[in-house]
Amino acid sequence: MTDSAKALVGHVRAADLDWQDMGDGTRRKILGYEPQMLMMRNAFETGVQGPLHSHPHVQSSYIVSGQFEVTIGAVTERLGPGDGFLVPSGVEHGTRCLEAGEVIEIFTPIRDEFV
């Protein structure tokens, strides 16, 4: 049985979850998943850069705090608390954290490498 065949569903209290230190200036908490979707909370230190990349998953992100420079395709915007972005499957994108903050990210289908 693969991890994606399992599920972490139901009510989730972020305070009950430990941060996973990713070792690159980011930490994350997996808030829930099932085969069709994954939701996680990420914390970024100032200066962290997510290089341009693409993946087959649709990605929806909501900025809780901080300031980020977000590139989707050929367009770059500065986004902050309350802003969000949606990246279609296969579209190149990347971020740069301008001011430490947190982002809620949802991927569909699940990103098996994250669970």
mmCIF file of N, CA and C in Angstrom:
data_model
loop_
_atom_site.group_PDB
_atom_site.id
_atom_site.type_symbol
_atom_site.label_atom_id
_atom_site.label_comp_id
_atom_site.label_asym_id
_atom_site.label_seq_id
_atom_site.Cartn_x
_atom_site.Cartn_y
_atom_site.Cartn_z
ATOM 1 N N MET A 1 0.849 -1.182 0.000
ATOM 2 C CA MET A 1 0.000 0.000 0.000
ATOM 3 C C MET A 1 0.887 1.234 0.000
ATOM 4 N N THR A 2 0.643 2.150 -0.905
ATOM 5 C CA THR A 2 1.415 3.390 -0.950
ATOM 6 C C THR A 2 0.801 4.398 0.003
ATOM 7 N N ASP A 3 1.586 5.427 0.359
ATOM 8 C CA ASP A 3 1.060 6.467 1.238
ATOM 9 C C ASP A 3 -0.164 7.131 0.648
ATOM 10 N N SER A 4 -0.195 7.305 -0.681
ATOM 11 C CA SER A 4 -1.334 7.993 -1.277
ATOM 12 C C SER A 4 -2.591 7.133 -1.241
ATOM 13 N N ALA A 5 -2.445 5.820 -1.012
ATOM 14 C CA ALA A 5 -3.622 4.969 -0.880
ATOM 15 C C ALA A 5 -4.252 5.162 0.494
ATOM 16 N N LYS A 6 -3.487 5.712 1.427
ATOM 17 C CA LYS A 6 -3.993 6.040 2.753
ATOM 18 C C LYS A 6 -4.585 7.437 2.689
ATOM 19 N N ALA A 7 -5.111 7.881 3.806
ATOM 20 C CA ALA A 7 -5.671 9.229 3.817
ATOM 21 C C ALA A 7 -5.506 9.842 5.196
ATOM 22 N N LEU A 8 -5.354 11.142 5.223
ATOM 23 C CA LEU A 8 -5.366 11.925 6.448
ATOM 24 C C LEU A 8 -6.487 12.929 6.241
ATOM 25 N N VAL A 9 -7.669 12.567 6.697
ATOM 26 C CA VAL A 9 -8.847 13.394 6.455
ATOM 27 C C VAL A 9 -9.547 13.694 7.776
ATOM 28 N N GLY A 10 -10.459 14.639 7.736
ATOM 29 C CA GLY A 10 -11.206 15.025 8.926
ATOM 30 C C GLY A 10 -10.737 16.369 9.440
ATOM 31 N N HIS A 11 -11.037 16.617 10.687
ATOM 32 C CA HIS A 11 -10.673 17.889 11.314
ATOM 33 C C HIS A 11 -9.196 17.884 11.676
ATOM 34 N N VAL A 12 -8.533 18.986 11.391
ATOM 35 C CA VAL A 12 -7.101 19.095 11.665
ATOM 36 C C VAL A 12 -6.850 20.372 12.455
ATOM 37 N N ARG A 13 -6.141 20.242 13.542
ATOM 38 C CA ARG A 13 -5.703 21.405 14.322
ATOM 39 C C ARG A 13 -4.197 21.552 14.110
ATOM 40 N N ALA A 14 -3.820 22.643 13.473
ATOM 41 C CA ALA A 14 -2.404 22.856 13.146
ATOM 42 C C ALA A 14 -1.532 22.804 14.392
ATOM 43 N N ALA A 15 -2.067 23.258 15.530
ATOM 44 C CA ALA A 15 -1.295 23.256 16.773
ATOM 45 C C ALA A 15 -0.927 21.839 17.214
ATOM 46 N N ASP A 16 -1.678 20.845 16.753
ATOM 47 C CA ASP A 16 -1.401 19.454 17.116
ATOM 48 C C ASP A 16 -0.345 18.808 16.222
ATOM 49 N N LEU A 17 0.064 19.494 15.169
ATOM 50 C CA LEU A 17 1.020 18.940 14.209
ATOM 51 C C LEU A 17 2.401 19.545 14.404
ATOM 52 N N ASP A 18 3.420 18.732 14.243
ATOM 53 C CA ASP A 18 4.796 19.217 14.318
ATOM 54 C C ASP A 18 5.227 19.753 12.957
ATOM 55 N N TRP A 19 6.056 20.793 12.973
ATOM 56 C CA TRP A 19 6.659 21.293 11.744
ATOM 57 C C TRP A 19 7.697 20.283 11.269
ATOM 58 N N GLN A 20 7.775 20.083 9.968
ATOM 59 C CA GLN A 20 8.841 19.293 9.345
ATOM 60 C C GLN A 20 9.852 20.287 8.786
ATOM 61 N N ASP A 21 11.083 20.265 9.303
ATOM 62 C CA ASP A 21 12.125 21.165 8.810
ATOM 63 C C ASP A 21 12.676 20.583 7.517
ATOM 64 N N MET A 22 12.534 21.331 6.433
ATOM 65 C CA MET A 22 12.956 20.839 5.127
ATOM 66 C C MET A 22 14.435 21.129 4.856
ATOM 67 N N GLY A 23 15.101 21.870 5.758
ATOM 68 C CA GLY A 23 16.532 22.091 5.646
ATOM 69 C C GLY A 23 16.964 23.121 4.627
ATOM 70 N N ASP A 24 16.029 23.825 4.039
ATOM 71 C CA ASP A 24 16.368 24.817 3.006
ATOM 72 C C ASP A 24 15.752 26.179 3.309
ATOM 73 N N GLY A 25 15.475 26.414 4.597
ATOM 74 C CA GLY A 25 14.818 27.666 4.975
ATOM 75 C C GLY A 25 13.308 27.567 4.948
ATOM 76 N N THR A 26 12.801 26.343 4.785
ATOM 77 C CA THR A 26 11.350 26.135 4.807
ATOM 78 C C THR A 26 10.997 25.039 5.809
ATOM 79 N N ARG A 27 9.770 25.147 6.320
ATOM 80 C CA ARG A 27 9.184 24.118 7.183
ATOM 81 C C ARG A 27 7.774 23.871 6.679
ATOM 82 N N ARG A 28 7.232 22.679 6.944
ATOM 83 C CA ARG A 28 5.867 22.419 6.505
ATOM 84 C C ARG A 28 5.123 21.519 7.479
ATOM 85 N N LYS A 29 3.801 21.663 7.417
ATOM 86 C CA LYS A 29 2.875 20.789 8.126
ATOM 87 C C LYS A 29 1.902 20.263 7.084
ATOM 88 N N ILE A 30 1.771 18.946 7.000
ATOM 89 C CA ILE A 30 0.779 18.348 6.115
ATOM 90 C C ILE A 30 -0.554 18.409 6.854
ATOM 91 N N LEU A 31 -1.511 19.146 6.300
ATOM 92 C CA LEU A 31 -2.800 19.352 6.964
ATOM 93 C C LEU A 31 -3.827 18.290 6.600
ATOM 94 N N GLY A 32 -3.651 17.652 5.468
ATOM 95 C CA GLY A 32 -4.572 16.595 5.073
ATOM 96 C C GLY A 32 -4.281 16.132 3.664
ATOM 97 N N TYR A 33 -4.691 14.909 3.391
ATOM 98 C CA TYR A 33 -4.535 14.393 2.033
ATOM 99 C C TYR A 33 -5.413 13.175 1.829
ATOM 100 N N GLU A 34 -5.687 12.927 0.596
ATOM 101 C CA GLU A 34 -6.317 11.711 0.093
ATOM 102 C C GLU A 34 -5.864 11.620 -1.359
ATOM 103 N N PRO A 35 -6.154 10.561 -2.077
ATOM 104 C CA PRO A 35 -5.536 10.394 -3.397
ATOM 105 C C PRO A 35 -5.736 11.549 -4.382
ATOM 106 N N GLN A 36 -6.794 12.300 -4.251
ATOM 107 C CA GLN A 36 -7.064 13.369 -5.210
ATOM 108 C C GLN A 36 -6.563 14.744 -4.780
ATOM 109 N N MET A 37 -6.081 14.890 -3.519
ATOM 110 C CA MET A 37 -5.715 16.227 -3.055
ATOM 111 C C MET A 37 -4.759 16.152 -1.865
ATOM 112 N N LEU A 38 -3.920 17.186 -1.763
ATOM 113 C CA LEU A 38 -3.017 17.357 -0.627
ATOM 114 C C LEU A 38 -3.084 18.813 -0.202
ATOM 115 N N MET A 39 -3.183 19.057 1.120
ATOM 116 C CA MET A 39 -3.152 20.428 1.635
ATOM 117 C C MET A 39 -2.037 20.516 2.673
ATOM 118 N N MET A 40 -1.206 21.573 2.556
ATOM 119 C CA MET A 40 -0.130 21.755 3.520
ATOM 120 C C MET A 40 0.102 23.226 3.816
ATOM 121 N N ARG A 41 0.722 23.461 4.963
ATOM 122 C CA ARG A 41 1.078 24.807 5.417
ATOM 123 C C ARG A 41 2.596 24.898 5.387
ATOM 124 N N ASN A 42 3.117 25.906 4.703
ATOM 125 C CA ASN A 42 4.560 26.094 4.564
ATOM 126 C C ASN A 42 4.985 27.405 5.209
ATOM 127 N N ALA A 43 6.122 27.369 5.894
ATOM 128 C CA ALA A 43 6.731 28.576 6.451
ATOM 129 C C ALA A 43 8.047 28.812 5.720
ATOM 130 N N PHE A 44 8.256 30.051 5.278
ATOM 131 C CA PHE A 44 9.436 30.415 4.498
ATOM 132 C C PHE A 44 10.239 31.488 5.226
ATOM 133 N N GLU A 45 11.558 31.340 5.256
ATOM 134 C CA GLU A 45 12.442 32.384 5.761
ATOM 135 C C GLU A 45 12.696 33.395 4.645
ATOM 136 N N THR A 46 12.978 34.632 5.021
ATOM 137 C CA THR A 46 13.310 35.659 4.040
ATOM 138 C C THR A 46 14.476 35.190 3.168
ATOM 139 N N GLY A 47 14.339 35.395 1.872
ATOM 140 C CA GLY A 47 15.396 35.051 0.932
ATOM 141 C C GLY A 47 15.275 33.683 0.293
ATOM 142 N N VAL A 48 14.420 32.830 0.829
ATOM 143 C CA VAL A 48 14.255 31.493 0.238
ATOM 144 C C VAL A 48 13.683 31.633 -1.163
ATOM 145 N N GLN A 49 14.258 30.896 -2.086
ATOM 146 C CA GLN A 49 13.793 30.948 -3.470
ATOM 147 C C GLN A 49 13.401 29.551 -3.927
ATOM 148 N N GLY A 50 12.199 29.457 -4.470
ATOM 149 C CA GLY A 50 11.750 28.229 -5.122
ATOM 150 C C GLY A 50 12.007 28.408 -6.603
ATOM 151 N N PRO A 51 13.009 27.731 -7.158
ATOM 152 C CA PRO A 51 13.370 27.948 -8.560
ATOM 153 C C PRO A 51 12.222 27.612 -9.508
ATOM 154 N N LEU A 52 12.285 28.181 -10.700
ATOM 155 C CA LEU A 52 11.267 27.887 -11.704
ATOM 156 C C LEU A 52 11.210 26.385 -11.949
ATOM 157 N N HIS A 53 10.000 25.859 -11.950
ATOM 158 C CA HIS A 53 9.781 24.435 -12.165
ATOM 159 C C HIS A 53 8.344 24.226 -12.625
ATOM 160 N N SER A 54 8.032 23.023 -13.024
ATOM 161 C CA SER A 54 6.651 22.682 -13.363
ATOM 162 C C SER A 54 6.382 21.268 -12.877
ATOM 163 N N HIS A 55 5.120 20.932 -12.746
ATOM 164 C CA HIS A 55 4.706 19.589 -12.343
ATOM 165 C C HIS A 55 3.308 19.345 -12.894
ATOM 166 N N PRO A 56 2.886 18.091 -12.935
ATOM 167 C CA PRO A 56 1.571 17.782 -13.511
ATOM 168 C C PRO A 56 0.400 18.136 -12.606
ATOM 169 N N HIS A 57 0.681 18.552 -11.384
ATOM 170 C CA HIS A 57 -0.372 18.866 -10.427
ATOM 171 C C HIS A 57 -0.873 20.296 -10.607
ATOM 172 N N VAL A 58 -2.146 20.526 -10.377
ATOM 173 C CA VAL A 58 -2.673 21.882 -10.260
ATOM 174 C C VAL A 58 -2.328 22.339 -8.850
ATOM 175 N N GLN A 59 -1.855 23.573 -8.710
ATOM 176 C CA GLN A 59 -1.452 24.108 -7.408
ATOM 177 C C GLN A 59 -2.228 25.375 -7.117
ATOM 178 N N SER A 60 -2.848 25.419 -5.947
ATOM 179 C CA SER A 60 -3.539 26.611 -5.473
ATOM 180 C C SER A 60 -2.873 27.033 -4.174
ATOM 181 N N SER A 61 -2.480 28.304 -4.068
ATOM 182 C CA SER A 61 -1.753 28.781 -2.893
ATOM 183 C C SER A 61 -2.395 30.041 -2.336
ATOM 184 N N TYR A 62 -2.462 30.119 -0.996
ATOM 185 C CA TYR A 62 -3.012 31.275 -0.284
ATOM 186 C C TYR A 62 -1.937 31.788 0.662
ATOM 187 N N ILE A 63 -1.608 33.070 0.542
ATOM 188 C CA ILE A 63 -0.560 33.662 1.373
ATOM 189 C C ILE A 63 -1.175 34.148 2.681
ATOM 190 N N VAL A 64 -0.744 33.523 3.773
ATOM 191 C CA VAL A 64 -1.237 33.858 5.105
ATOM 192 C C VAL A 64 -0.498 35.076 5.643
ATOM 193 N N SER A 65 0.824 35.093 5.466
ATOM 194 C CA SER A 65 1.648 36.193 5.969
ATOM 195 C C SER A 65 2.912 36.285 5.129
ATOM 196 N N GLY A 66 3.611 37.417 5.262
ATOM 197 C CA GLY A 66 4.851 37.621 4.524
ATOM 198 C C GLY A 66 4.631 38.274 3.173
ATOM 199 N N GLN A 67 5.713 38.414 2.433
ATOM 200 C CA GLN A 67 5.693 38.991 1.088
ATOM 201 C C GLN A 67 6.457 38.052 0.163
ATOM 202 N N PHE A 68 5.884 37.813 -1.012
ATOM 203 C CA PHE A 68 6.468 36.871 -1.958
ATOM 204 C C PHE A 68 6.449 37.446 -3.361
ATOM 205 N N GLU A 69 7.480 37.157 -4.112
ATOM 206 C CA GLU A 69 7.508 37.438 -5.541
ATOM 207 C C GLU A 69 7.184 36.109 -6.221
ATOM 208 N N VAL A 70 6.086 36.091 -6.961
ATOM 209 C CA VAL A 70 5.599 34.848 -7.560
ATOM 210 C C VAL A 70 5.611 34.982 -9.077
ATOM 211 N N THR A 71 6.250 34.041 -9.738
ATOM 212 C CA THR A 71 6.285 34.002 -11.195
ATOM 213 C C THR A 71 5.455 32.820 -11.669
ATOM 214 N N ILE A 72 4.525 33.097 -12.585
ATOM 215 C CA ILE A 72 3.735 32.053 -13.236
ATOM 216 C C ILE A 72 3.855 32.311 -14.727
ATOM 217 N N GLY A 73 4.445 31.362 -15.440
ATOM 218 C CA GLY A 73 4.713 31.590 -16.855
ATOM 219 C C GLY A 73 5.686 32.750 -16.992
ATOM 220 N N ALA A 74 5.320 33.764 -17.769
ATOM 221 C CA ALA A 74 6.189 34.923 -17.998
ATOM 222 C C ALA A 74 5.820 36.120 -17.129
ATOM 223 N N VAL A 75 4.880 35.947 -16.185
ATOM 224 C CA VAL A 75 4.381 37.067 -15.383
ATOM 225 C C VAL A 75 4.840 36.924 -13.934
ATOM 226 N N THR A 76 5.433 37.997 -13.393
ATOM 227 C CA THR A 76 5.874 38.032 -12.002
ATOM 228 C C THR A 76 5.110 39.121 -11.267
ATOM 229 N N GLU A 77 4.586 38.781 -10.097
ATOM 230 C CA GLU A 77 3.839 39.722 -9.259
ATOM 231 C C GLU A 77 4.336 39.616 -7.825
ATOM 232 N N ARG A 78 4.217 40.731 -7.088
ATOM 233 C CA ARG A 78 4.488 40.726 -5.649
ATOM 234 C C ARG A 78 3.158 40.501 -4.942
ATOM 235 N N LEU A 79 3.118 39.497 -4.061
ATOM 236 C CA LEU A 79 1.889 39.141 -3.362
ATOM 237 C C LEU A 79 2.126 39.107 -1.861
ATOM 238 N N GLY A 80 1.059 39.418 -1.098
ATOM 239 C CA GLY A 80 1.158 39.430 0.354
ATOM 240 C C GLY A 80 -0.056 38.808 1.006
ATOM 241 N N PRO A 81 -0.223 39.039 2.315
ATOM 242 C CA PRO A 81 -1.300 38.412 3.072
ATOM 243 C C PRO A 81 -2.669 38.608 2.423
ATOM 244 N N GLY A 82 -3.403 37.501 2.318
ATOM 245 C CA GLY A 82 -4.725 37.529 1.711
ATOM 246 C C GLY A 82 -4.720 37.289 0.221
ATOM 247 N N ASP A 83 -3.554 37.368 -0.408
ATOM 248 C CA ASP A 83 -3.449 37.116 -1.848
ATOM 249 C C ASP A 83 -3.279 35.621 -2.094
ATOM 250 N N GLY A 84 -3.479 35.232 -3.325
ATOM 251 C CA GLY A 84 -3.308 33.835 -3.689
ATOM 252 C C GLY A 84 -2.920 33.705 -5.140
ATOM 253 N N PHE A 85 -2.618 32.489 -5.535
ATOM 254 C CA PHE A 85 -2.319 32.225 -6.940
ATOM 255 C C PHE A 85 -2.658 30.782 -7.270
ATOM 256 N N LEU A 86 -2.971 30.553 -8.539
ATOM 257 C CA LEU A 86 -3.317 29.228 -9.034
ATOM 258 C C LEU A 86 -2.435 28.917 -10.231
ATOM 259 N N VAL A 87 -1.788 27.761 -10.183
ATOM 260 C CA VAL A 87 -0.883 27.347 -11.252
ATOM 261 C C VAL A 87 -1.477 26.117 -11.942
ATOM 262 N N PRO A 88 -1.814 26.238 -13.227
ATOM 263 C CA PRO A 88 -2.328 25.076 -13.949
ATOM 264 C C PRO A 88 -1.258 23.990 -14.112
ATOM 265 N N SER A 89 -1.693 22.799 -14.356
ATOM 266 C CA SER A 89 -0.808 21.668 -14.604
ATOM 267 C C SER A 89 0.183 21.989 -15.725
ATOM 268 N N GLY A 90 1.469 21.704 -15.469
ATOM 269 C CA GLY A 90 2.487 21.843 -16.501
ATOM 270 C C GLY A 90 3.031 23.239 -16.730
ATOM 271 N N VAL A 91 2.537 24.250 -16.007
ATOM 272 C CA VAL A 91 2.996 25.629 -16.213
ATOM 273 C C VAL A 91 4.196 25.914 -15.304
ATOM 274 N N GLU A 92 5.255 26.486 -15.880
ATOM 275 C CA GLU A 92 6.451 26.818 -15.118
ATOM 276 C C GLU A 92 6.141 27.946 -14.136
ATOM 277 N N HIS A 93 6.640 27.797 -12.900
ATOM 278 C CA HIS A 93 6.395 28.801 -11.866
ATOM 279 C C HIS A 93 7.495 28.726 -10.805
ATOM 280 N N GLY A 94 7.594 29.783 -10.007
ATOM 281 C CA GLY A 94 8.573 29.833 -8.933
ATOM 282 C C GLY A 94 8.257 30.979 -7.994
ATOM 283 N N THR A 95 8.882 30.969 -6.819
ATOM 284 C CA THR A 95 8.649 32.019 -5.827
ATOM 285 C C THR A 95 9.969 32.473 -5.215
ATOM 286 N N ARG A 96 9.917 33.677 -4.664
ATOM 287 C CA ARG A 96 11.026 34.195 -3.859
ATOM 288 C C ARG A 96 10.403 34.865 -2.653
ATOM 289 N N CYS A 97 10.840 34.480 -1.468
ATOM 290 C CA CYS A 97 10.298 35.046 -0.236
ATOM 291 C C CYS A 97 11.021 36.352 0.075
ATOM 292 N N LEU A 98 10.276 37.448 0.019
ATOM 293 C CA LEU A 98 10.838 38.777 0.278
ATOM 294 C C LEU A 98 10.784 39.136 1.759
ATOM 295 N N GLU A 99 9.818 38.570 2.473
ATOM 296 C CA GLU A 99 9.637 38.799 3.910
ATOM 297 C C GLU A 99 9.069 37.510 4.485
ATOM 298 N N ALA A 100 9.692 36.971 5.519
ATOM 299 C CA ALA A 100 9.291 35.680 6.083
ATOM 300 C C ALA A 100 7.778 35.575 6.227
ATOM 301 N N GLY A 101 7.252 34.402 5.898
ATOM 302 C CA GLY A 101 5.813 34.231 5.976
ATOM 303 C C GLY A 101 5.375 32.798 5.787
ATOM 304 N N GLU A 102 4.043 32.641 5.754
ATOM 305 C CA GLU A 102 3.440 31.320 5.609
ATOM 306 C C GLU A 102 2.469 31.288 4.441
ATOM 307 N N VAL A 103 2.404 30.125 3.800
ATOM 308 C CA VAL A 103 1.542 29.916 2.637
ATOM 309 C C VAL A 103 0.824 28.576 2.808
ATOM 310 N N ILE A 104 -0.485 28.566 2.548
ATOM 311 C CA ILE A 104 -1.254 27.324 2.484
ATOM 312 C C ILE A 104 -1.262 26.891 1.022
ATOM 313 N N GLU A 105 -0.875 25.639 0.766
ATOM 314 C CA GLU A 105 -0.828 25.136 -0.608
ATOM 315 C C GLU A 105 -1.691 23.890 -0.736
ATOM 316 N N ILE A 106 -2.418 23.825 -1.846
ATOM 317 C CA ILE A 106 -3.249 22.669 -2.161
ATOM 318 C C ILE A 106 -2.836 22.162 -3.537
ATOM 319 N N PHE A 107 -2.612 20.875 -3.627
ATOM 320 C CA PHE A 107 -2.235 20.235 -4.888
ATOM 321 C C PHE A 107 -3.261 19.170 -5.241
ATOM 322 N N THR A 108 -3.587 19.092 -6.518
ATOM 323 C CA THR A 108 -4.440 18.020 -6.996
ATOM 324 C C THR A 108 -3.880 17.480 -8.300
ATOM 325 N N PRO A 109 -3.709 16.178 -8.441
ATOM 326 C CA PRO A 109 -3.913 15.188 -7.385
ATOM 327 C C PRO A 109 -2.811 15.277 -6.334
ATOM 328 N N ILE A 110 -2.847 14.367 -5.382
ATOM 329 C CA ILE A 110 -1.859 14.350 -4.304
ATOM 330 C C ILE A 110 -0.434 14.332 -4.872
ATOM 331 N N ARG A 111 0.477 14.970 -4.165
ATOM 332 C CA ARG A 111 1.909 14.874 -4.493
ATOM 333 C C ARG A 111 2.492 13.812 -3.575
ATOM 334 N N ASP A 112 2.627 12.617 -4.102
ATOM 335 C CA ASP A 112 3.079 11.477 -3.303
ATOM 336 C C ASP A 112 4.412 11.729 -2.604
ATOM 337 N N GLU A 113 5.297 12.514 -3.237
ATOM 338 C CA GLU A 113 6.619 12.737 -2.645
ATOM 339 C C GLU A 113 6.563 13.576 -1.371
ATOM 340 N N PHE A 114 5.426 14.199 -1.073
ATOM 341 C CA PHE A 114 5.303 15.030 0.122
ATOM 342 C C PHE A 114 4.739 14.276 1.325
ATOM 343 N N VAL A 115 4.204 13.074 1.119
ATOM 344 C CA VAL A 115 3.595 12.341 2.248
ATOM 345 C C VAL A 115 4.361 11.071 2.564
#
